[in-house]
Coordinates of C-alpha atoms in Angstrom, one line a residue:
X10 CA 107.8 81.3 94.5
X11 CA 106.8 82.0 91.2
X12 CA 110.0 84.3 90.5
X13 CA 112.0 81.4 91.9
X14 CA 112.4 79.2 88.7
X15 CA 113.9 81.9 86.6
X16 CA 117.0 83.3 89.6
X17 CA 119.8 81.1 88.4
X18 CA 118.8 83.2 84.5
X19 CA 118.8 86.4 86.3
X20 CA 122.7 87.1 85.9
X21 CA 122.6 86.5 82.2
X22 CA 119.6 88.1 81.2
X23 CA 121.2 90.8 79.8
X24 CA 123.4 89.1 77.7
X25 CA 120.4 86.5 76.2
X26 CA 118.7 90.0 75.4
X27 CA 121.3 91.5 73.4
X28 CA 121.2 87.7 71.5
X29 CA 117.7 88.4 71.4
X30 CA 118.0 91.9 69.3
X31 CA 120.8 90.4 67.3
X32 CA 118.2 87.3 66.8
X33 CA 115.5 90.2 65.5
X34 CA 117.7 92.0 63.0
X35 CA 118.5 88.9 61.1
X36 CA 115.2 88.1 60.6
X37 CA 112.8 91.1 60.9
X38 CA 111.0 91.7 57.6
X39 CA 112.0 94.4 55.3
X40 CA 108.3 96.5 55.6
X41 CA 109.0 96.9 59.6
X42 CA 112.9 97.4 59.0
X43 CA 112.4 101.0 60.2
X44 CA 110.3 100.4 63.7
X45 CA 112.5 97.2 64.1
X46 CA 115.4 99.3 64.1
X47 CA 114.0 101.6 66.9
X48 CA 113.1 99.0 69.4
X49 CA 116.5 97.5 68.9
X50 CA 118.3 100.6 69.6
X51 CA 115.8 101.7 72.2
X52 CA 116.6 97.8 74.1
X53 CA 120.3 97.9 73.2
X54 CA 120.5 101.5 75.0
X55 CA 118.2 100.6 78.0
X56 CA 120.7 97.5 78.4
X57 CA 123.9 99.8 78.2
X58 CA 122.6 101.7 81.1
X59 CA 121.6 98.9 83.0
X60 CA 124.9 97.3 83.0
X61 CA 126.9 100.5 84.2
X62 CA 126.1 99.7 87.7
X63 CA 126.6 96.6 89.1
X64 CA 127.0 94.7 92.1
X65 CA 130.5 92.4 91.2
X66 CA 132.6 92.4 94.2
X67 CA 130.6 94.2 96.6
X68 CA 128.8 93.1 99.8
X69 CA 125.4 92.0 99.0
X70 CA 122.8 95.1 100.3
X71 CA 120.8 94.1 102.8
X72 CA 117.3 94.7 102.9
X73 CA 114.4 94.2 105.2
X74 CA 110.6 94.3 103.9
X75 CA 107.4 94.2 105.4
X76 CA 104.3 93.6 105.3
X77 CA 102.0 90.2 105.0
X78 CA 102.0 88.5 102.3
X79 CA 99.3 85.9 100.7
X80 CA 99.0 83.2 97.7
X81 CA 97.3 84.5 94.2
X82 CA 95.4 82.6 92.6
X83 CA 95.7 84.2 88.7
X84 CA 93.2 83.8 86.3
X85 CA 91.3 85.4 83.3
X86 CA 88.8 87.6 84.9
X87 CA 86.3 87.7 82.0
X88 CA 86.6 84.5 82.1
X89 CA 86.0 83.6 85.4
X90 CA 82.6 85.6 85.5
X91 CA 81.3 84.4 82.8
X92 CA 81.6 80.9 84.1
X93 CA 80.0 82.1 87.5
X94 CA 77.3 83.6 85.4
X95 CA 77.7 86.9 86.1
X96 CA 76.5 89.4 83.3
X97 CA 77.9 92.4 82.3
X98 CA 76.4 95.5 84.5
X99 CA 74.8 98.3 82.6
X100 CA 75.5 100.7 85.7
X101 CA 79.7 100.8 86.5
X102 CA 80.0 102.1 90.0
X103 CA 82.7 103.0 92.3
X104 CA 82.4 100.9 95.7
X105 CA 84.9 101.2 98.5
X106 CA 84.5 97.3 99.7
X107 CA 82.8 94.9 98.2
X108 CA 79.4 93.1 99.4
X109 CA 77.3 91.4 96.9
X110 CA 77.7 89.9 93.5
X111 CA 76.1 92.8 91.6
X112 CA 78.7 95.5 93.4
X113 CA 81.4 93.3 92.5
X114 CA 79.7 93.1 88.3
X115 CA 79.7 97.6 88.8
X116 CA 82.7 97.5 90.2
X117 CA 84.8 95.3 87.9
X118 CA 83.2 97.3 84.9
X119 CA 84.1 101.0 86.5
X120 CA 88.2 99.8 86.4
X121 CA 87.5 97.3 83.5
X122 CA 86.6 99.3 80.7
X123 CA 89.6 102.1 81.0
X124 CA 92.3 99.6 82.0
X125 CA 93.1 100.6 85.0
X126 CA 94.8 98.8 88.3
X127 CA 92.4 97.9 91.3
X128 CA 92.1 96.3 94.7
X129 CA 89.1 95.6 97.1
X130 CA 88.0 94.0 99.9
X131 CA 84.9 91.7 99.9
X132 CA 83.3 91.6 102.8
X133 CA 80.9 88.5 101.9
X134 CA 83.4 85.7 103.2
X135 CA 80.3 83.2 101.8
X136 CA 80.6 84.9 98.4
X137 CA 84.7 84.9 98.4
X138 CA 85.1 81.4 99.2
X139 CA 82.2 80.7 96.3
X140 CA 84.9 82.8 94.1
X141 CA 87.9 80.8 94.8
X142 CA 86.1 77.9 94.1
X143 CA 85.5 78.6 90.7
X144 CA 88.5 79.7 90.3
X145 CA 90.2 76.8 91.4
X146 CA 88.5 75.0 88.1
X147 CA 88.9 77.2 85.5
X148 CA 91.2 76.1 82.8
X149 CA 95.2 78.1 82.6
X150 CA 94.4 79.2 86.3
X151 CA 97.8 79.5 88.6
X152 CA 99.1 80.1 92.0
X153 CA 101.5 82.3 92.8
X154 CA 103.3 83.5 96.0
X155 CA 101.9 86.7 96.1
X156 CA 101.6 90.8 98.5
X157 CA 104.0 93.8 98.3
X158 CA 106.2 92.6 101.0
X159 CA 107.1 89.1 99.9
X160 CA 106.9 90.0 95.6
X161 CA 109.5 92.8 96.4
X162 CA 111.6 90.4 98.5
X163 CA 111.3 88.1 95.5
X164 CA 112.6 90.8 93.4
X165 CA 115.5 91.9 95.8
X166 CA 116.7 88.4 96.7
X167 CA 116.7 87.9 92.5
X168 CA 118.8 90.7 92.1
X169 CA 121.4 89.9 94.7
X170 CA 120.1 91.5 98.1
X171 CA 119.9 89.3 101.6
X172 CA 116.3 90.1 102.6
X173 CA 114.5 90.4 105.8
X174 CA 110.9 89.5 105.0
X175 CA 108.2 90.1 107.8
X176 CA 104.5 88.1 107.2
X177 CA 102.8 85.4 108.7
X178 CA 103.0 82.7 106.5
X179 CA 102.4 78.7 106.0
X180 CA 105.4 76.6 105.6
X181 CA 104.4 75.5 102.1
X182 CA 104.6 78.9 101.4
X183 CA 108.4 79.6 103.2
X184 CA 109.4 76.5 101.4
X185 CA 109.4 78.2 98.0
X186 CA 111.0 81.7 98.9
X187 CA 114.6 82.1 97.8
X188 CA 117.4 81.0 100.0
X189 CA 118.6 84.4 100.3
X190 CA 115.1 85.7 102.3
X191 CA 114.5 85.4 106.0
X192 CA 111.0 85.5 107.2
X193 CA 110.5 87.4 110.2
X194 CA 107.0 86.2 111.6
X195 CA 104.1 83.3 113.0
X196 CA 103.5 80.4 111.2
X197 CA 100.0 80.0 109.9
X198 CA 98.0 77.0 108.9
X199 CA 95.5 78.7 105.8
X200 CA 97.2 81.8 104.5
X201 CA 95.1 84.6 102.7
X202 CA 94.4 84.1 99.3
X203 CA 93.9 87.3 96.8
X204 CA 91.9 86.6 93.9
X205 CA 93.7 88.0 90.8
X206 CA 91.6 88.7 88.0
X207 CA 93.9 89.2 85.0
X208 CA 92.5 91.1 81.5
X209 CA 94.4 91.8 78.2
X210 CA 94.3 94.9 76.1
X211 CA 90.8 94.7 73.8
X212 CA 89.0 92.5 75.6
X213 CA 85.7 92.9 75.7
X214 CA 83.1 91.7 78.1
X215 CA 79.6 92.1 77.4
X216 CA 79.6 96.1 75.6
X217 CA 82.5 97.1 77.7
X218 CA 86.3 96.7 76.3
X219 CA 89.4 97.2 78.1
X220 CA 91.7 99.8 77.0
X221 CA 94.8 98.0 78.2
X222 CA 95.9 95.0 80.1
X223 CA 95.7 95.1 83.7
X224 CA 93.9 93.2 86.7
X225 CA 91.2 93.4 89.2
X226 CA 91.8 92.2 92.6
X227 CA 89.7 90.8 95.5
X228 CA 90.9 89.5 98.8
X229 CA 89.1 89.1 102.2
X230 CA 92.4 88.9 104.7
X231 CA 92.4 87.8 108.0
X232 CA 95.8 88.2 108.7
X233 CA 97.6 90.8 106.7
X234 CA 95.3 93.6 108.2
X235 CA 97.0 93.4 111.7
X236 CA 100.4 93.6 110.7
X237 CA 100.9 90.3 113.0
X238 CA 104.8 89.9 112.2
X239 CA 105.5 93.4 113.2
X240 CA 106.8 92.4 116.3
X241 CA 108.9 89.8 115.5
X242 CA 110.0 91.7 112.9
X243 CA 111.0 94.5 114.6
X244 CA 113.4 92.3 117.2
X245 CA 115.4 90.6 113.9
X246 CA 115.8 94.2 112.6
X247 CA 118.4 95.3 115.3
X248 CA 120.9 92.2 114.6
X249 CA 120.1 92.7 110.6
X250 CA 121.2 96.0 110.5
X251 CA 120.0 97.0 107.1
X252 CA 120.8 98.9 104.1
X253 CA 117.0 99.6 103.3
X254 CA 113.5 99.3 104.6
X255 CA 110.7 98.9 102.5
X256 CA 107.1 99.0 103.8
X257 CA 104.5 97.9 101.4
X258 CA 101.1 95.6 101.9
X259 CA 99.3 98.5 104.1
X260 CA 96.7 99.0 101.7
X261 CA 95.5 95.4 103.6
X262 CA 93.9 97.5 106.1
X263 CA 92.1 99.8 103.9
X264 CA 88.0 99.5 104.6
X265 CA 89.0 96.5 107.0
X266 CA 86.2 96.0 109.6
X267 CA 88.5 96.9 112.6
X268 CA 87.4 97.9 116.0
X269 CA 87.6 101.2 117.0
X270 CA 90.9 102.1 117.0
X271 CA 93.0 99.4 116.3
X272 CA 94.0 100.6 113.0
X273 CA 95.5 103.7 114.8
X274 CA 97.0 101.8 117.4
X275 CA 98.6 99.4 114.5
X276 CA 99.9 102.5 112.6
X277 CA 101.5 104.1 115.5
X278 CA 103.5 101.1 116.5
X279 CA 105.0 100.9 113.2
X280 CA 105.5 104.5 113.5
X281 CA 108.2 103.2 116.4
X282 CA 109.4 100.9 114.9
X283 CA 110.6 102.8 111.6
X284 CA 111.5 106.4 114.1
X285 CA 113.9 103.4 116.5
X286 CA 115.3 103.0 113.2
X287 CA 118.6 104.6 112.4
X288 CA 118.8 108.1 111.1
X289 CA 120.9 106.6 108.4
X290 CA 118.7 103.9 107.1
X291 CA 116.8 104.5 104.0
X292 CA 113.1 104.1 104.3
X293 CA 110.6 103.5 101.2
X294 CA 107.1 103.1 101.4
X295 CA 105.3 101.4 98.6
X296 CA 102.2 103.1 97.9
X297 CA 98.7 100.9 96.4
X298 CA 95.4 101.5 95.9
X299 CA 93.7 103.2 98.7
X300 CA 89.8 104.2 98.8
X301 CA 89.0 105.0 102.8
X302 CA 90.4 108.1 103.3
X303 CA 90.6 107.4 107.2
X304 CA 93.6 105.1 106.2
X305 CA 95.4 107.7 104.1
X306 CA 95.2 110.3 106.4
X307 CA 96.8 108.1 108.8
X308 CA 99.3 107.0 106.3
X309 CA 99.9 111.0 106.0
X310 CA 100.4 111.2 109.5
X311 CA 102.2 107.9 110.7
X312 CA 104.0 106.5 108.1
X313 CA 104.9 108.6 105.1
X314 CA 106.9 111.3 106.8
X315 CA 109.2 108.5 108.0
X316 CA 109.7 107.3 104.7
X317 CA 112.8 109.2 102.2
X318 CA 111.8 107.1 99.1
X319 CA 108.2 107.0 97.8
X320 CA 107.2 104.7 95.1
X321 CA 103.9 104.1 93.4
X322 CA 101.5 104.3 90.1
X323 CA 99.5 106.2 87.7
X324 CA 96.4 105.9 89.7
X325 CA 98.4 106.4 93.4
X326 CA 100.0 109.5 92.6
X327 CA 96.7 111.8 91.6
X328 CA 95.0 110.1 94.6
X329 CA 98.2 111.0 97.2
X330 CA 98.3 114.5 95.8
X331 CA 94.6 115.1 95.6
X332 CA 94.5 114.3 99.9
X333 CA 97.9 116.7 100.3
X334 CA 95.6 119.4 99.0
X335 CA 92.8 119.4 101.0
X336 CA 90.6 117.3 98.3
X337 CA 88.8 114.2 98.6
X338 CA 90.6 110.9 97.1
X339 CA 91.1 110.4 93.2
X340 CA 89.5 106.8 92.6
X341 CA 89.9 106.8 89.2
X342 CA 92.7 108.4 87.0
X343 CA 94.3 108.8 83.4
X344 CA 95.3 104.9 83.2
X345 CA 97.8 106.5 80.1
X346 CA 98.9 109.7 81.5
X347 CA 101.2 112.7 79.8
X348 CA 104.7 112.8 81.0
X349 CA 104.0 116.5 81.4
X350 CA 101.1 115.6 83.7
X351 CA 102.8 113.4 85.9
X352 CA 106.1 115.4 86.1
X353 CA 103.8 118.4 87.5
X354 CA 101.9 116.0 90.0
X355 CA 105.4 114.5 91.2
X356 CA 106.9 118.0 91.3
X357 CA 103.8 119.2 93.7
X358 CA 104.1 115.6 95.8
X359 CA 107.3 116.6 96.6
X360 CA 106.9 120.0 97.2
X361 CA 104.2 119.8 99.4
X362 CA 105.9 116.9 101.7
X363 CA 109.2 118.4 101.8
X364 CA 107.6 121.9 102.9
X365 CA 105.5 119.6 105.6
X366 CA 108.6 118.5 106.8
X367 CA 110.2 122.0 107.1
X368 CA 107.1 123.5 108.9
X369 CA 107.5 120.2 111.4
X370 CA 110.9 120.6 111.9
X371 CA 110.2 124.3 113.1
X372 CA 108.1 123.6 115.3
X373 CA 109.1 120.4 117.1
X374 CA 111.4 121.0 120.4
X375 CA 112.6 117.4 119.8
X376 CA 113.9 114.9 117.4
X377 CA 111.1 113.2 115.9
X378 CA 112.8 111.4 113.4
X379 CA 110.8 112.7 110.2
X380 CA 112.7 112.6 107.6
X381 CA 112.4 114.8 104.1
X382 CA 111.2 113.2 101.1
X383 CA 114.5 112.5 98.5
X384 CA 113.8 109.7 96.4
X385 CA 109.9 109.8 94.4
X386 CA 109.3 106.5 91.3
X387 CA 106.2 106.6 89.7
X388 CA 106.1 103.2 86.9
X389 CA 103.0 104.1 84.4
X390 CA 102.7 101.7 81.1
X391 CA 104.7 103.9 79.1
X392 CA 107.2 105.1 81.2
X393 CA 109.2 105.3 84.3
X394 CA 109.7 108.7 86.3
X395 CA 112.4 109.4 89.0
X396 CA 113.1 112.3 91.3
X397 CA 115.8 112.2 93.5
X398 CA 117.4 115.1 96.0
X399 CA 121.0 115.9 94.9
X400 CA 123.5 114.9 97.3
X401 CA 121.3 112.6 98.9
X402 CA 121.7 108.9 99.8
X403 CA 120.0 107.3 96.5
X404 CA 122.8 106.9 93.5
X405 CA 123.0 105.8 90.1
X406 CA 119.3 107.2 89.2
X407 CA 120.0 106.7 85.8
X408 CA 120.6 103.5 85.8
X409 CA 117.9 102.2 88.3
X410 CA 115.4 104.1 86.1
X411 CA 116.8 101.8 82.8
X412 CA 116.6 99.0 85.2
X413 CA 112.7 99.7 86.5
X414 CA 111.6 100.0 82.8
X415 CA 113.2 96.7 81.7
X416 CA 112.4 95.4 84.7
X417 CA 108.4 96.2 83.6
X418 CA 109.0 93.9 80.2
X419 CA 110.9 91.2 82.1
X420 CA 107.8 90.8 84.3
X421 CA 104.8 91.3 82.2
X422 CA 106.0 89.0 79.8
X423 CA 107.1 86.8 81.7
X424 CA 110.4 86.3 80.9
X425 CA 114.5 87.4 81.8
X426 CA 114.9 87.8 77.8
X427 CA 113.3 91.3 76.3
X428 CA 112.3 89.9 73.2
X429 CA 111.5 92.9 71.0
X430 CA 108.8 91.1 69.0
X431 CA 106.8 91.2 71.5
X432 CA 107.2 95.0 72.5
X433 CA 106.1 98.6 71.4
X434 CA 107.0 102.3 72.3
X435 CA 103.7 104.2 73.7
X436 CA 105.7 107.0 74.7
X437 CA 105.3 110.1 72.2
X438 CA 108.3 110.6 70.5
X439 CA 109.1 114.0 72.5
X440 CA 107.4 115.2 75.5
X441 CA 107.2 118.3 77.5
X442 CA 108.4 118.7 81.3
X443 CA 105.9 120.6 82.1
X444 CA 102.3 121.5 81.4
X445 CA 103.0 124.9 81.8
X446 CA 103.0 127.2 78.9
X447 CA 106.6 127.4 76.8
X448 CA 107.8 124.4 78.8
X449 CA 111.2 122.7 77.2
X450 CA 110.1 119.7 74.8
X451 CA 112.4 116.5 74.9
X452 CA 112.4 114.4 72.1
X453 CA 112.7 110.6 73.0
X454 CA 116.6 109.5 71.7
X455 CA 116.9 106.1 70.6
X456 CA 120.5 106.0 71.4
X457 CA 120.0 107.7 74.5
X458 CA 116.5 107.0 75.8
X459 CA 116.6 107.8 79.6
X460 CA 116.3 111.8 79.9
X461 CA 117.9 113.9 83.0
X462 CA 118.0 117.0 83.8
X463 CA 118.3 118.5 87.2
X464 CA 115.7 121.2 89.0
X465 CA 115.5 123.0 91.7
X466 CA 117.5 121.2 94.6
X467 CA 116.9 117.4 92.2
X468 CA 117.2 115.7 89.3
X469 CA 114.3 114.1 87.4
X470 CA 115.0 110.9 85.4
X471 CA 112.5 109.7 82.5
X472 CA 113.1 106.3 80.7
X473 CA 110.3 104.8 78.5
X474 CA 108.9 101.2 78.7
X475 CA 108.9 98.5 76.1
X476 CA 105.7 97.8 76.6
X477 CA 105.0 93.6 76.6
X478 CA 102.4 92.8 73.6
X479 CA 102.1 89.5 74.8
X480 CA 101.2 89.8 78.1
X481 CA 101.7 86.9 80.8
X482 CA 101.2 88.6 84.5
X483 CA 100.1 91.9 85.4
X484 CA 99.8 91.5 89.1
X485 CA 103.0 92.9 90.9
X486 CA 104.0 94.7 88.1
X487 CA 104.6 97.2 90.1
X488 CA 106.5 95.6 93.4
X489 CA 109.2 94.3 90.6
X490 CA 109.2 97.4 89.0
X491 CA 109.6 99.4 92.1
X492 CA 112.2 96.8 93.9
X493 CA 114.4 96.4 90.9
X494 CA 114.8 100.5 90.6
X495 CA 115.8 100.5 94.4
X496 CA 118.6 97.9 94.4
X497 CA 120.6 100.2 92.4
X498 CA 120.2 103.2 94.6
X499 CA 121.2 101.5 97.8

């Protein structure tokens, strides 16, 4: 696994990084003495909080995640369709699966230009396989072990966690998971291979220029979309006896040429699986990116109001809020939003689910097992946001949030060691809770970075991100991001 090689660093990576500000004041140059000095503090202080909680002397948490799982093949994405000849669309269009090559030249341009996160299925198995070919050629290519489920066990196990991993995988690919994961699941001979098509900030191809780095991605699964460990999974989860559950990789199944109902039928066995579960056990669902709104409603109706913890980005939280109310789904969103903005749509996320939850509760004779939403991360560029129910089961929020946002350099970069040379701040210097008129303005505290404050029945946790400048991965930014907040809340 890609996140293998670096483990054994792990425990001293925030040591190295405090060598590595030390490193930067000695030789910064005197004309950036003054932005130096503020990334310094800013890492210094994110550091600090990280290392309040800890896991010394304590039973490792135990973890069990699911679903899938694939290999990525990584590679420049301008790149890659230049050499397939593949010229720049003058028409960017939204398509919900992909069929041809020109679809795939609209779509990439509609996510390309703003810089913002996508995933979609290609239908044209001919046309995939002619992908991955040409891929497989191109110059500073990689593989990678790659899907929600087995990137966040990556993350867990790297952090100190005994995982639980449900997918159907090859045994090259078990071979290079951590020690400290157990995979739940068939053996297969080809696993699914995701496509990831990598782009820095200011790229340009043909007219169009991305506002910041991200990636594209393109599968065509044969296995993930059936969920085909679940079972198996599901027996090794009564001797495991968790700490945590974390369901990711649905978003697998979105557009997927099922019969008719077999998605449904999929969805409402894991439905059983995580209401056998006990009342105790926390439950997160990782969200993704989700265009058939069939699937969402189903995730609305199977799996989320199992789930206490929600975690997802920029782009999923508009498009999960947009559904909640009755609207159609948000396909493309601020890539760079406000804190204000997304405070409000996290406020109304939770709002809306936990009143869903109430009205259940009132009317159900018997014990369904729902469960209220207490725990909500959304990871943008800039910043992470957390909102967690006071009194509830998730702890140190502070923390985990300074954790998730270093956690966002460590991966991007590509590196344990936050080297602040190769960072920036693109959080506004204060920024208002709310977008509602003679809302309370916070200014952004090098010393004291992460703001809290409590509301309502919760308390909201804000922590900026030093942003990587040199950027090495984009792809499962968020899984890390997500994973590493969670093992200090467990």
């Amino acid at each position: 696994m890609e996140e293998g090689g670096r483990v054994s660093w792990m425990k001293y990576g925030s040591v190295v990084s405090a060598f590595v500000v030390l490193l930067a004041l000695w030789f910064r140059s005197p004309e950036n003495a003054g932005l130096d000095d503020r990334l310094d503090t800013v890492l210094s202080s994110l550091l600090r909080a990280e290392r309040k909680v800890g896991m010394n002397n304590v039973a490792k948490p135990k973890v069990a995640v699911g679903f899938g799982g694939c290999v990525d093949l990584i590679v420049d994405g301008v790149s890659l369709l230049n050499k397939i000849g593949l010229p720049p669309t003058e028409q960017p269009l939204h398509h919900d699966y992909i069929e041809n090559i020109d679809q795939l030249a609209q779509s990439f341009a509609y996510f390309f230009a703003p810089g913002a996160a996508a995933e979609r299925f290609m239908l044209n198995d001919t046309l995939f396989s002619e992908l991955v070919e040409g891929a497989r050629d191109l110059p500073g290519n990689r593989w990678a072990v790659g899907g929600n489920a087995p990137v966040m066990a990556g993350r867990m196990a790297t952090e100190g966690c005994d995982v639980l991993l449900g997918g159907s995988f090859s045994p090259d690919f078990t071979d290079v998971l951590s020690q400290d994961i157990t995979v739940a699941g068939n053996i297969v001979e080809e696993p699914d291979i995701h496509l990831i098509l990598e782009y820095p900030a200011g790229v340009s191809w043909g007219h169009y220029t991305s506002r910041r780095a991200n990636r594209y991605i393109i599968h065509s699964d044969e296995h993930n979309p059936y969920l085909a460990s679940l079972e198996e999974f599901a027996e090794k989860l009564k001797d495991f006896k968790p700490d945590l559950l974390v369901v990711g990789g649905l978003q697998m199944m979105d557009n997927f040429p099922f019969q008719s109902g077999e998605q449904d039928a999929l969805l409402s066995r894991l439905a059983e699986v995580l209401s056998s579960s006990s009342p105790m056990l926390g439950i997160h669902f990782e969200m993704a990116s989700f265009v058939e709104e069939s699937i969402m409603e189903n995730l609305l109706h199977y799996i989320i109001p199992h789930a206490d913890s929600l975690g997802m980005n920029e782009q999923e939280l508009p498009n999960l809020l947009s559904l909640l109310k009755g609207s159609n789904i948000t396909v493309l969103s601020d890539p760079n939003p406000r804190v204000a903005t997304v405070l409000d749509q996290m406020r109304a996320v939770y709002r809306i689910l936990n009143q869903r939850y109430k009205d259940a509760s009132a009317q159900s004779d018997t014990n369904s097992q729902h469960k209220p939403l207490t725990r909500l991360h959304v990871h943008t560029l800039a910043f992470q946001a957390m909102i967690v129910t006071r009194g509830s089961q998730w702890k140190n929020t502070m923390s985990a949030t300074a954790k998730a946002s270093l956690t966002a350099n460590r991966h991007v970069c590509g590196s344990d060691d936050i080297d602040p040379n190769k960072a920036r701040l693109i959080m506004d210097d204060s920024f208002s809770v709310s977008r509602r008129e003679g809302s309370q303005r916070i200014p952004l505290q090098e010393t004291r970075p992460i703001s809290c404050w409590d509301e309502d029945d919760y308390e909201i946790c804000v922590a900026p991100v030093l942003v990587c400048t040199e950027v090495y991965q984009t792809a499962g930014g968020g899984d890390n991001i997500s994973a590493a907040g969670l093992v200090l809340q467990i």
